[in-house]
Short mmCIF file of C-alpha atoms in Angstrom, two decimals:
data_model
loop_
_atom_site.label_atom_id
_atom_site.label_comp_id
_atom_site.label_asym_id
_atom_site.label_seq_id
_atom_site.Cartn_x
_atom_site.Cartn_y
_atom_site.Cartn_z
CA MET A 1212 -73.62 -66.07 -13.22
CA LYS A 1213 -72.95 -62.85 -14.87
CA ARG A 1214 -72.54 -62.81 -18.92
CA ILE A 1215 -69.60 -60.98 -20.43
CA SER A 1216 -70.65 -58.94 -23.58
CA SER A 1217 -68.54 -59.36 -26.59
CA ALA A 1218 -67.60 -56.02 -27.02
CA VAL A 1219 -65.94 -56.38 -23.23
CA LEU A 1220 -64.57 -59.48 -24.28
CA CYS A 1221 -62.78 -58.62 -27.51
CA GLY A 1222 -61.63 -55.26 -25.28
CA LEU A 1223 -59.86 -57.66 -22.96
CA LEU A 1224 -58.48 -59.60 -25.42
CA LEU A 1225 -56.73 -56.69 -27.04
CA LEU A 1226 -55.66 -55.54 -23.72
CA ALA A 1227 -53.87 -59.15 -23.03
CA VAL A 1228 -52.32 -58.88 -26.72
CA THR A 1229 -51.09 -55.42 -26.03
CA VAL A 1230 -49.85 -56.53 -22.34
CA GLN A 1231 -48.02 -59.50 -23.93
CA ALA A 1232 -46.36 -57.36 -27.00
CA THR A 1233 -42.62 -57.56 -26.74
CA GLU A 1234 -40.79 -54.53 -26.11
CA VAL A 1235 -37.90 -53.01 -27.72
CA ARG A 1236 -36.27 -51.43 -25.01
CA ASP A 1237 -33.12 -50.13 -26.54
CA VAL A 1238 -31.31 -49.82 -29.90
CA ARG A 1239 -27.52 -49.45 -30.11
CA PHE A 1240 -25.41 -48.93 -33.00
CA TRP A 1241 -21.63 -49.75 -33.49
CA ARG A 1242 -19.62 -49.04 -36.58
CA ALA A 1243 -16.64 -51.68 -37.71
CA PRO A 1244 -14.11 -51.03 -40.25
CA ASP A 1245 -15.93 -53.54 -42.56
CA HIS A 1246 -19.69 -53.54 -41.38
CA SER A 1247 -22.20 -51.58 -39.31
CA ARG A 1248 -24.11 -53.31 -36.45
CA VAL A 1249 -27.76 -52.30 -35.09
CA VAL A 1250 -28.58 -54.35 -31.86
CA PHE A 1251 -32.24 -53.98 -30.78
CA ASP A 1252 -32.63 -55.15 -26.90
CA LEU A 1253 -35.84 -57.27 -26.50
CA SER A 1254 -38.18 -58.41 -23.66
CA GLY A 1255 -38.54 -61.57 -25.24
CA PRO A 1256 -38.09 -63.59 -28.27
CA VAL A 1257 -39.70 -62.29 -31.55
CA GLU A 1258 -40.07 -63.22 -35.33
CA HIS A 1259 -39.00 -60.58 -37.79
CA GLU A 1260 -38.77 -59.95 -41.84
CA LEU A 1261 -36.19 -58.15 -43.81
CA ILE A 1262 -37.30 -56.16 -46.84
CA THR A 1263 -34.64 -54.34 -48.91
CA LEU A 1264 -36.11 -51.52 -51.23
CA ASP A 1265 -34.32 -49.13 -54.16
CA SER A 1266 -35.24 -45.72 -55.23
CA PRO A 1267 -34.25 -44.73 -52.69
CA LYS A 1268 -32.16 -47.54 -50.94
CA ARG A 1269 -33.95 -48.73 -47.85
CA LEU A 1270 -33.97 -51.70 -45.28
CA VAL A 1271 -37.29 -52.33 -43.69
CA ILE A 1272 -37.67 -54.70 -40.62
CA ASP A 1273 -40.87 -55.77 -39.67
CA ILE A 1274 -41.01 -57.04 -36.10
CA GLN A 1275 -43.94 -59.04 -35.18
CA GLY A 1276 -45.83 -58.16 -31.74
CA ALA A 1277 -43.75 -55.59 -30.88
CA THR A 1278 -43.46 -51.85 -29.55
CA LEU A 1279 -40.81 -49.58 -29.50
CA THR A 1280 -40.08 -48.15 -26.14
CA SER A 1281 -36.91 -46.70 -26.53
CA ASP A 1282 -35.97 -42.93 -27.82
CA THR A 1283 -33.96 -43.07 -31.15
CA SER A 1284 -33.73 -39.49 -32.00
CA LYS A 1285 -30.23 -39.47 -30.63
CA LEU A 1286 -29.02 -42.39 -32.54
CA GLU A 1287 -25.97 -41.21 -35.13
CA PHE A 1288 -24.67 -43.49 -37.77
CA THR A 1289 -21.25 -41.60 -38.51
CA ASN A 1290 -19.17 -43.07 -41.25
CA SER A 1291 -21.86 -45.55 -41.81
CA PRO A 1292 -24.02 -46.17 -45.00
CA ILE A 1293 -27.14 -45.51 -42.58
CA THR A 1294 -28.38 -41.96 -42.58
CA ARG A 1295 -31.59 -42.02 -40.72
CA LEU A 1296 -33.71 -44.43 -38.72
CA ARG A 1297 -37.99 -44.02 -38.72
CA HIS A 1298 -40.25 -46.38 -37.00
CA ALA A 1299 -44.10 -46.86 -36.97
CA GLU A 1300 -46.42 -49.31 -35.91
CA LYS A 1301 -48.34 -51.38 -38.36
CA PRO A 1302 -52.00 -52.66 -38.11
CA GLY A 1303 -52.16 -56.17 -36.68
CA GLY A 1304 -49.32 -55.39 -33.85
CA ALA A 1305 -46.05 -55.37 -36.06
CA LEU A 1306 -43.56 -52.80 -35.40
CA ARG A 1307 -41.60 -51.32 -38.78
CA ILE A 1308 -38.30 -49.99 -38.72
CA VAL A 1309 -36.95 -48.16 -41.66
CA PHE A 1310 -33.35 -47.59 -42.26
CA ASP A 1311 -32.62 -44.90 -44.91
CA LEU A 1312 -29.35 -46.06 -46.67
CA SER A 1313 -26.66 -44.00 -48.74
CA ASN A 1314 -24.93 -47.00 -50.25
CA ASP A 1315 -25.68 -50.42 -51.12
CA VAL A 1316 -24.99 -53.14 -48.44
CA GLN A 1317 -25.36 -56.84 -47.63
CA VAL A 1318 -27.69 -57.14 -44.69
CA ARG A 1319 -27.82 -60.09 -42.33
CA SER A 1320 -29.69 -60.69 -39.42
CA PHE A 1321 -30.00 -63.08 -36.33
CA LEU A 1322 -31.55 -63.40 -32.86
CA LEU A 1323 -29.66 -64.22 -29.73
CA SER A 1324 -31.58 -65.95 -27.02
CA ALA A 1325 -31.70 -64.67 -23.22
CA SER A 1326 -28.54 -66.07 -21.36
CA GLY A 1327 -27.39 -65.15 -17.85
CA ASP A 1328 -27.74 -61.25 -17.24
CA LEU A 1329 -28.22 -60.82 -21.04
CA HIS A 1330 -32.02 -60.32 -22.66
CA ASP A 1331 -33.09 -61.84 -25.98
CA ARG A 1332 -31.44 -59.64 -28.96
CA LEU A 1333 -31.94 -59.02 -32.39
CA VAL A 1334 -28.70 -57.89 -34.38
CA VAL A 1335 -28.66 -56.49 -37.74
CA ASP A 1336 -25.30 -56.29 -39.77
CA PHE A 1337 -25.04 -53.81 -42.71
CA LEU A 1338 -21.74 -55.37 -44.71
CA ASP A 1339 -19.98 -52.84 -46.55
CA LYS A 1340 -19.84 -53.91 -50.61
CA GLY A 1341 -16.47 -53.78 -52.59
CA GLU A 1342 -13.28 -54.62 -51.36
CA SER A 1343 -11.45 -51.19 -51.94
CA SER A 1344 -13.99 -49.61 -49.75
CA ALA A 1345 -13.41 -52.36 -46.85
CA SER A 1346 -9.91 -52.25 -47.20
CA ALA A 1347 -9.52 -48.59 -46.95
CA ALA A 1348 -11.69 -48.68 -43.79
CA ASN A 1349 -10.16 -51.57 -42.33
CA PRO A 1350 -6.80 -50.79 -40.55
CA SER A 1351 -6.57 -54.20 -39.47
CA ALA A 1352 -6.26 -55.30 -43.40
CA PRO A 1353 -2.75 -56.85 -44.41
CA ARG A 1354 -0.60 -54.13 -45.66
CA VAL A 1355 2.72 -54.53 -47.71
CA LEU A 1356 5.42 -54.97 -45.62
CA LYS A 1357 7.56 -51.53 -45.46
CA SER A 1358 10.97 -51.58 -47.05
CA MET A 1359 14.18 -52.47 -45.03
CA GLU A 1360 17.63 -51.84 -45.57
CA ASN A 1361 17.65 -55.16 -47.43
CA SER A 1362 14.48 -56.47 -49.23
CA SER A 1363 15.24 -59.99 -47.83
CA HIS A 1364 14.99 -58.71 -44.29
CA ARG A 1365 11.18 -58.47 -43.36
CA ASP A 1366 9.80 -57.04 -40.24
CA VAL A 1367 8.66 -59.03 -37.47
CA VAL A 1368 4.58 -58.87 -37.28
CA ILE A 1369 3.19 -58.39 -34.18
CA ALA A 1370 -0.89 -59.02 -34.13
CA ILE A 1371 -2.45 -56.86 -31.13
CA ASP A 1372 -5.78 -57.69 -29.76
CA ALA A 1373 -7.72 -55.41 -27.58
CA GLY A 1374 -10.05 -57.82 -25.62
CA HIS A 1375 -14.04 -57.49 -25.76
CA GLY A 1376 -15.52 -53.95 -27.70
CA GLY A 1377 -18.51 -52.59 -28.96
CA GLU A 1378 -21.28 -54.66 -27.62
CA ASP A 1379 -19.50 -56.55 -25.43
CA PRO A 1380 -17.99 -54.05 -22.64
CA GLY A 1381 -15.96 -56.85 -20.80
CA ALA A 1382 -15.76 -56.84 -17.10
CA ILE A 1383 -17.12 -53.58 -15.39
CA GLY A 1384 -15.37 -52.27 -12.38
CA PRO A 1385 -15.87 -50.00 -9.49
CA GLY A 1386 -17.25 -46.64 -11.09
CA GLY A 1387 -18.24 -48.15 -14.24
CA VAL A 1388 -14.85 -48.41 -15.63
CA LYS A 1389 -14.97 -50.89 -18.75
CA GLU A 1390 -12.64 -53.44 -19.63
CA LYS A 1391 -12.83 -52.97 -23.30
CA ASP A 1392 -11.81 -49.15 -22.60
CA VAL A 1393 -9.04 -49.91 -20.33
CA VAL A 1394 -7.45 -52.71 -22.67
CA TYR A 1395 -7.84 -50.81 -25.66
CA LYS A 1396 -5.80 -47.91 -24.53
CA ILE A 1397 -3.04 -50.05 -23.06
CA ALA A 1398 -3.20 -51.84 -26.85
CA GLN A 1399 -2.62 -48.55 -28.30
CA ARG A 1400 0.39 -47.67 -25.80
CA LEU A 1401 1.87 -51.07 -26.90
CA LYS A 1402 1.29 -50.30 -30.68
CA GLU A 1403 3.38 -47.12 -30.44
CA ARG A 1404 5.94 -49.10 -28.66
CA PHE A 1405 6.41 -51.45 -31.39
CA GLU A 1406 5.90 -49.06 -34.43
CA GLY A 1407 8.88 -46.74 -32.53
CA LYS A 1408 11.32 -49.60 -33.21
CA LYS A 1409 12.97 -50.65 -36.10
CA GLY A 1410 12.35 -54.27 -37.44
CA TYR A 1411 8.41 -54.27 -36.21
CA ARG A 1412 5.14 -54.18 -37.99
CA VAL A 1413 1.91 -53.94 -35.85
CA VAL A 1414 -1.49 -55.24 -36.96
CA MET A 1415 -4.33 -53.96 -34.66
CA ILE A 1416 -7.00 -56.62 -34.44
CA ARG A 1417 -9.52 -54.19 -33.01
CA ASP A 1418 -8.92 -50.50 -34.06
CA GLY A 1419 -12.10 -48.94 -32.47
CA ASP A 1420 -14.88 -49.35 -30.01
CA TYR A 1421 -16.62 -52.40 -31.94
CA TYR A 1422 -16.67 -56.05 -31.39
CA VAL A 1423 -14.69 -58.95 -33.22
CA GLY A 1424 -15.75 -62.46 -33.20
CA LEU A 1425 -13.16 -64.74 -31.49
CA ALA A 1426 -12.62 -66.68 -34.65
CA LYS A 1427 -12.20 -63.67 -36.77
CA ARG A 1428 -9.58 -62.53 -34.46
CA ARG A 1429 -7.26 -65.29 -35.21
CA ASP A 1430 -8.09 -65.07 -38.72
CA LEU A 1431 -7.18 -61.47 -39.01
CA ALA A 1432 -3.83 -62.37 -37.44
CA ARG A 1433 -3.23 -65.15 -39.79
CA LYS A 1434 -4.15 -63.24 -42.94
CA ALA A 1435 -1.61 -60.50 -41.84
CA GLN A 1436 1.15 -63.41 -41.40
CA ALA A 1437 1.74 -62.60 -37.85
CA ASP A 1438 4.65 -63.93 -35.97
CA PHE A 1439 3.13 -63.28 -32.56
CA PHE A 1440 -0.61 -62.77 -31.27
CA VAL A 1441 -0.87 -61.02 -27.99
CA SER A 1442 -4.55 -60.55 -26.55
CA ILE A 1443 -4.87 -57.80 -23.70
CA HIS A 1444 -7.69 -58.41 -20.94
CA ALA A 1445 -8.28 -56.91 -17.46
CA ASP A 1446 -9.71 -59.64 -15.23
CA ALA A 1447 -12.82 -59.97 -12.90
CA PHE A 1448 -13.70 -61.80 -9.78
CA THR A 1449 -16.53 -62.18 -7.22
CA ASN A 1450 -14.13 -61.51 -4.69
CA PRO A 1451 -13.13 -57.70 -4.84
CA ARG A 1452 -9.80 -58.56 -3.12
CA ALA A 1453 -8.39 -60.86 -5.60
CA ASN A 1454 -5.58 -58.86 -7.58
CA GLY A 1455 -2.64 -59.28 -9.75
CA SER A 1456 -1.74 -59.74 -13.35
CA SER A 1457 -1.16 -63.12 -15.05
CA VAL A 1458 -0.15 -64.83 -18.62
CA TYR A 1459 -2.04 -67.44 -20.42
CA ALA A 1460 -1.41 -69.75 -23.12
CA LEU A 1461 -3.55 -72.31 -25.02
CA SER A 1462 -3.78 -75.93 -23.36
CA LYS A 1463 -3.90 -79.14 -25.65
CA ARG A 1464 -5.24 -80.75 -22.83
CA GLY A 1465 -7.08 -79.43 -19.43
CA ALA A 1466 -6.84 -76.14 -17.63
CA THR A 1467 -3.43 -76.06 -15.62
CA SER A 1468 -5.87 -74.49 -12.74
CA ALA A 1469 -9.64 -73.81 -11.93
CA ALA A 1470 -8.98 -70.26 -12.53
CA ALA A 1471 -7.52 -70.80 -15.76
CA ARG A 1472 -10.58 -72.90 -16.73
CA ILE A 1473 -13.15 -70.35 -15.42
CA LEU A 1474 -11.57 -67.54 -17.20
CA ALA A 1475 -11.17 -69.50 -20.40
CA GLN A 1476 -14.94 -70.47 -20.29
CA ARG A 1477 -15.78 -66.54 -19.55
CA GLU A 1478 -13.76 -65.45 -22.03
CA ASN A 1479 -15.09 -67.66 -24.92
CA ASP A 1480 -18.59 -66.86 -24.11
CA ALA A 1481 -17.84 -63.24 -25.34
CA ASP A 1482 -19.21 -63.95 -28.68
CA LEU A 1483 -22.63 -64.42 -26.93
CA VAL A 1484 -22.28 -60.95 -25.35
CA GLY A 1485 -20.83 -59.53 -28.41
CA GLY A 1486 -23.38 -60.52 -30.81
CA VAL A 1487 -21.86 -63.24 -32.81
CA SER A 1488 -24.46 -65.43 -34.57
CA LEU A 1489 -24.13 -69.19 -33.57
CA SER A 1490 -23.54 -70.06 -37.37
CA ASP A 1491 -20.46 -68.05 -36.83
CA LYS A 1492 -19.07 -70.15 -34.16
CA ASP A 1493 -15.59 -71.39 -34.14
CA GLN A 1494 -15.03 -74.59 -35.99
CA VAL A 1495 -11.58 -75.67 -35.27
CA LEU A 1496 -10.58 -79.03 -36.80
CA ALA A 1497 -10.65 -81.59 -34.07
CA GLY A 1498 -6.95 -82.50 -35.01
CA VAL A 1499 -5.43 -79.09 -34.83
CA LEU A 1500 -4.46 -79.37 -30.99
CA THR A 1501 -2.33 -82.95 -31.74
CA ASP A 1502 -0.90 -81.32 -34.94
CA LEU A 1503 3.18 -81.07 -34.59
CA SER A 1504 3.05 -77.64 -35.59
CA MET A 1505 0.72 -76.84 -32.68
CA THR A 1506 3.36 -78.30 -30.24
CA ALA A 1507 6.14 -75.68 -31.68
CA THR A 1508 3.70 -72.87 -31.49
CA LEU A 1509 3.29 -73.77 -27.93
CA ASP A 1510 6.61 -74.09 -26.72
CA ALA A 1511 7.21 -70.73 -28.49
CA SER A 1512 4.14 -68.96 -26.40
CA LEU A 1513 5.32 -70.29 -23.05
CA SER A 1514 8.81 -68.88 -23.66
CA VAL A 1515 7.31 -65.49 -24.82
CA GLY A 1516 4.89 -66.02 -21.64
CA SER A 1517 8.07 -66.50 -19.23
CA GLN A 1518 9.69 -63.15 -20.41
CA LEU A 1519 6.47 -61.41 -20.06
CA LEU A 1520 6.04 -62.49 -16.29
CA GLY A 1521 9.48 -61.33 -15.51
CA GLU A 1522 8.62 -57.73 -16.94
CA MET A 1523 5.09 -57.65 -15.53
CA GLY A 1524 6.37 -58.61 -12.13
CA LYS A 1525 8.43 -55.67 -12.10
CA ILE A 1526 5.43 -53.18 -11.88
CA SER A 1527 2.62 -55.38 -10.58
CA ARG A 1528 2.01 -58.37 -8.31
CA LEU A 1529 1.75 -61.48 -10.29
CA HIS A 1530 -1.59 -63.51 -9.46
CA SER A 1531 0.27 -66.36 -10.87
CA LYS A 1532 4.28 -67.04 -11.19
CA ARG A 1533 3.88 -69.14 -14.06
CA VAL A 1534 2.09 -69.12 -17.44
CA GLU A 1535 -1.19 -70.94 -16.94
CA GLN A 1536 -2.83 -72.88 -19.87
CA ALA A 1537 -6.80 -73.33 -20.83
CA GLY A 1538 -8.76 -73.79 -23.75
CA PHE A 1539 -9.19 -70.07 -24.68
CA ALA A 1540 -10.74 -69.70 -28.42
CA VAL A 1541 -8.91 -66.95 -29.34
CA LEU A 1542 -5.50 -68.46 -29.10
CA LYS A 1543 -5.99 -71.28 -31.19
CA SER A 1544 -3.98 -70.66 -33.90
CA PRO A 1545 -1.76 -73.61 -34.70
CA ASP A 1546 0.84 -71.60 -36.38
CA ILE A 1547 1.30 -68.41 -34.51
CA PRO A 1548 2.54 -68.14 -31.12
CA SER A 1549 -0.33 -66.66 -29.02
CA LEU A 1550 -0.65 -65.26 -25.40
CA LEU A 1551 -3.71 -63.80 -23.61
CA VAL A 1552 -2.50 -61.25 -20.55
CA GLU A 1553 -4.54 -60.30 -17.77
CA THR A 1554 -2.93 -57.00 -16.84
CA GLY A 1555 -4.80 -56.81 -13.60
CA PHE A 1556 -8.35 -57.42 -11.69
CA ILE A 1557 -10.60 -54.53 -12.74
CA SER A 1558 -13.03 -55.72 -10.05
CA ASN A 1559 -10.38 -54.95 -7.63
CA PRO A 1560 -11.23 -51.09 -6.52
CA HIS A 1561 -7.26 -50.40 -5.96
CA GLU A 1562 -6.20 -52.00 -9.28
CA ALA A 1563 -9.16 -50.85 -11.24
CA GLY A 1564 -7.99 -47.05 -10.25
CA LYS A 1565 -4.61 -48.11 -11.48
CA LEU A 1566 -5.59 -49.66 -14.78
CA LYS A 1567 -7.35 -46.48 -15.94
CA THR A 1568 -4.33 -44.15 -15.35
CA SER A 1569 -2.52 -43.37 -18.24
CA HIS A 1570 0.98 -43.99 -16.00
CA TYR A 1571 0.12 -47.73 -15.18
CA GLN A 1572 -1.35 -48.04 -19.11
CA SER A 1573 2.37 -46.96 -20.08
CA GLN A 1574 4.23 -49.22 -17.57
CA MET A 1575 2.00 -52.20 -18.77
CA SER A 1576 2.53 -51.79 -21.89
CA GLN A 1577 6.15 -51.12 -21.94
CA ALA A 1578 6.49 -54.64 -19.71
CA ILE A 1579 4.59 -56.28 -22.44
CA TYR A 1580 6.65 -54.74 -25.06
CA GLU A 1581 9.93 -55.89 -23.35
CA GLY A 1582 9.18 -59.27 -22.95
CA ILE A 1583 8.12 -59.99 -26.50
CA ASP A 1584 10.87 -57.76 -27.95
CA ARG A 1585 13.53 -59.72 -25.69
CA TYR A 1586 12.13 -63.04 -27.23
CA PHE A 1587 12.28 -62.09 -31.06
CA ARG A 1588 15.69 -60.56 -30.52
CA GLU A 1589 16.83 -63.70 -28.75
CA SER A 1590 15.05 -66.11 -31.22
CA PRO A 1591 14.15 -64.37 -34.50
CA PRO A 1592 12.63 -65.93 -37.44
CA PRO A 1593 15.39 -66.35 -39.89
CA ASP A 1594 14.15 -64.30 -42.55
CA THR A 1595 13.69 -61.10 -40.58
CA TYR A 1596 15.60 -57.85 -39.55
CA PHE A 1597 16.41 -59.23 -35.86
CA ALA A 1598 17.76 -62.60 -37.78
CA ALA A 1599 20.28 -60.60 -39.74
CA VAL A 1600 21.35 -58.21 -36.97
CA LYS A 1601 21.79 -61.26 -34.78
CA ARG A 1602 24.04 -63.21 -37.51
CA GLY A 1603 26.09 -59.82 -37.77
CA ASP A 1604 24.89 -59.23 -41.56
CA ILE A 1605 23.71 -55.92 -40.54
CA SER A 1606 24.17 -53.30 -37.93
CA PRO A 1607 21.37 -52.28 -35.28
CA ALA A 1608 19.48 -49.11 -36.19
CA SER A 1609 21.49 -47.14 -33.46
CA GLY A 1610 22.93 -44.38 -35.38
CA PRO A 1611 26.32 -44.26 -37.32
CA ALA A 1612 29.37 -46.11 -36.17
CA LEU A 1613 31.85 -44.12 -34.28
CA ALA A 1614 35.73 -44.95 -33.65
CA SER A 1615 36.63 -48.48 -32.17
CA GLY A 1616 33.38 -49.95 -32.84
CA VAL A 1617 31.51 -47.45 -30.75
CA ARG A 1618 27.96 -46.60 -31.91
CA GLU A 1619 25.59 -43.64 -30.91
CA TYR A 1620 22.09 -44.23 -29.98
CA VAL A 1621 19.35 -41.88 -29.19
CA ILE A 1622 16.99 -42.67 -26.03
CA ALA A 1623 13.46 -43.26 -27.34
CA SER A 1624 10.42 -43.37 -25.29
CA GLY A 1625 10.19 -46.40 -23.27
CA ASP A 1626 13.79 -46.99 -23.26
CA THR A 1627 15.61 -48.37 -20.03
CA LEU A 1628 19.28 -48.43 -19.88
CA SER A 1629 19.33 -51.93 -18.79
CA GLY A 1630 17.21 -52.78 -22.09
CA ILE A 1631 19.56 -50.99 -24.20
CA ALA A 1632 22.59 -52.91 -22.30
CA HIS A 1633 20.49 -56.32 -22.95
CA ARG A 1634 19.85 -55.36 -26.48
CA TYR A 1635 23.38 -54.51 -27.62
CA ASN A 1636 25.06 -57.35 -25.43
CA VAL A 1637 27.12 -55.19 -23.45
CA PRO A 1638 27.55 -55.34 -19.72
CA LEU A 1639 25.19 -52.35 -17.86
CA ARG A 1640 28.34 -51.17 -15.92
CA ASP A 1641 30.26 -50.82 -19.37
CA LEU A 1642 27.39 -48.62 -20.59
CA GLN A 1643 27.37 -46.68 -17.55
CA ARG A 1644 31.22 -46.18 -17.45
CA LYS A 1645 31.35 -45.13 -21.13
CA ASN A 1646 28.93 -42.20 -20.75
CA LYS A 1647 29.76 -41.44 -17.33
CA LEU A 1648 26.51 -42.26 -15.78
CA SER A 1649 26.26 -42.93 -11.94
CA GLY A 1650 22.90 -44.41 -11.93
CA SER A 1651 20.31 -45.67 -14.56
CA ASP A 1652 18.70 -42.11 -15.33
CA ILE A 1653 17.96 -41.34 -19.00
CA ARG A 1654 15.91 -38.97 -20.87
CA VAL A 1655 13.98 -39.32 -24.36
CA GLY A 1656 16.55 -37.43 -26.86
CA GLN A 1657 19.44 -38.03 -24.90
CA LYS A 1658 22.55 -39.46 -27.01
CA ILE A 1659 24.87 -42.19 -25.47
CA GLN A 1660 27.42 -44.45 -26.75
CA ILE A 1661 27.48 -48.12 -27.23
CA PRO A 1662 30.61 -49.87 -26.40
CA ALA A 1663 31.45 -52.75 -28.69
CA SER A 1664 30.43 -55.79 -27.33
#
C-alpha cells in the first residue's frame, strides 16, 4: 500500500477546507425610513461576529470559513449612514467585511436558515439613532391631523399597505414583473385619490422599496390611529389560467376556503422572505380574536369588503364574489377594520399584462377608493368631518352655495357622475337634467351644479 506523505496530506486537508468554505454569493442593500439593511446570500450556515469601532466609525463583521464570490463594487448606500464596504480574507479562513460609517448607529444581526427556494442568509440592520432623524425620514410616522373647518371634525385616517417590498419581491409574473412593484404603484394612486378628497388623511405603511414586518405594519397603522387598513397584493397560482380579483378579511375560526387558507399561509411566510428575525415574530395575545371589539371590527371589515367587491366587479372578473376569510397575520388588529385586496393573478399572463399598465392601476385604485369612501360616507366615525356632513352640521366641500340650495362642484380626477350623485344623495337623472347632460361623460375641471337633495 502506498504511503501518503505528510505534506500531501496537509495539502489535501487544506483543499478540503477550501472546497467546504461557505460562499457569500450576493450582497444586497435596502434603505428603509428608520434603518438600513444589508443581506448576505450564503451557500450554507455560518458563524459571525460583529465589532464596532470608533475614530473613524466602522462596523466589522467576521464571517468564519467564508469566501466572497460576489462583486460589491457597484453597491450604492444612498441616504444611509454607510459610506463604503471593504473586505479581505483573514488568516485562518475568515472573511472580514468592513462598513465605514458617517453616523452613529445601533446594529443588530441574525441568520435566516434555508427554507424552500430560499438559501441561508445573514441579515445586518443599521438602525438610525435619534428620534428626530427617524421621524423626518419616516413618512409613515403619525402626523398632526390637518386642521378642518371645525377643530372637532377630524379626518378619517386610511392606512395603505403595499404588500411585500425590498428583500421580498412577492409573486413574480411573466416577463419578471414583480408583485411588490405593481402593488406599490396601485397604493400610490390610491393615496392620491384619498388625498384629493376633503376629510381623509393617508398613512403609507411602506413608502419605498423596503420590507416591513407583518406585525410592524399593523403597529404603524395603530400608531397613526387609523380608521381603516387596506393591504394591497397581486396573487399567484401554479395554474397560469387562474384569474380574477378578490377581497379577504380576518377569520376568527378557520379559513372560508382552501384557497384562502393557502393564500394566508403564503402571505404569513413573507417575513421569512423579507428578512425578519424569528425573535420579531408576531406575539398576538391568545384572546385577541375572541375579544368583543374584534367582533365589531370584523363586521366593519366585511361591510367595507362588500362595497369593494361591488366596485372591483365593474372593472375585473371576481375570483370570489364574497369576502373570503382566513388567518392573515397582517390583518390581526383588534381595533382597526382591515382588508387584504388581491388585485389580480400576476401569474396569469393576461392579468400580469394588465396589472403593470398605468390604466389598470388607475382603475383598480379608483375601485378600491370608491368602496372605502362609500362606507365612510354612509357609516362615518362620530367625530369626523363626514359625520358632521351627514348630520347636516356642515356642508360638503363642493363649492359655494347657489340659489335654492343648489351647489357648484368642480370635477376632480377619479370622479364619476354616478359617484357624485351617490355622495350628495341626489338621483342621477336629476343631476343629468340640472346640468343638461345626455350621458355620464364628465371631464376634470368641469363645473356642475348639484341640485338640492
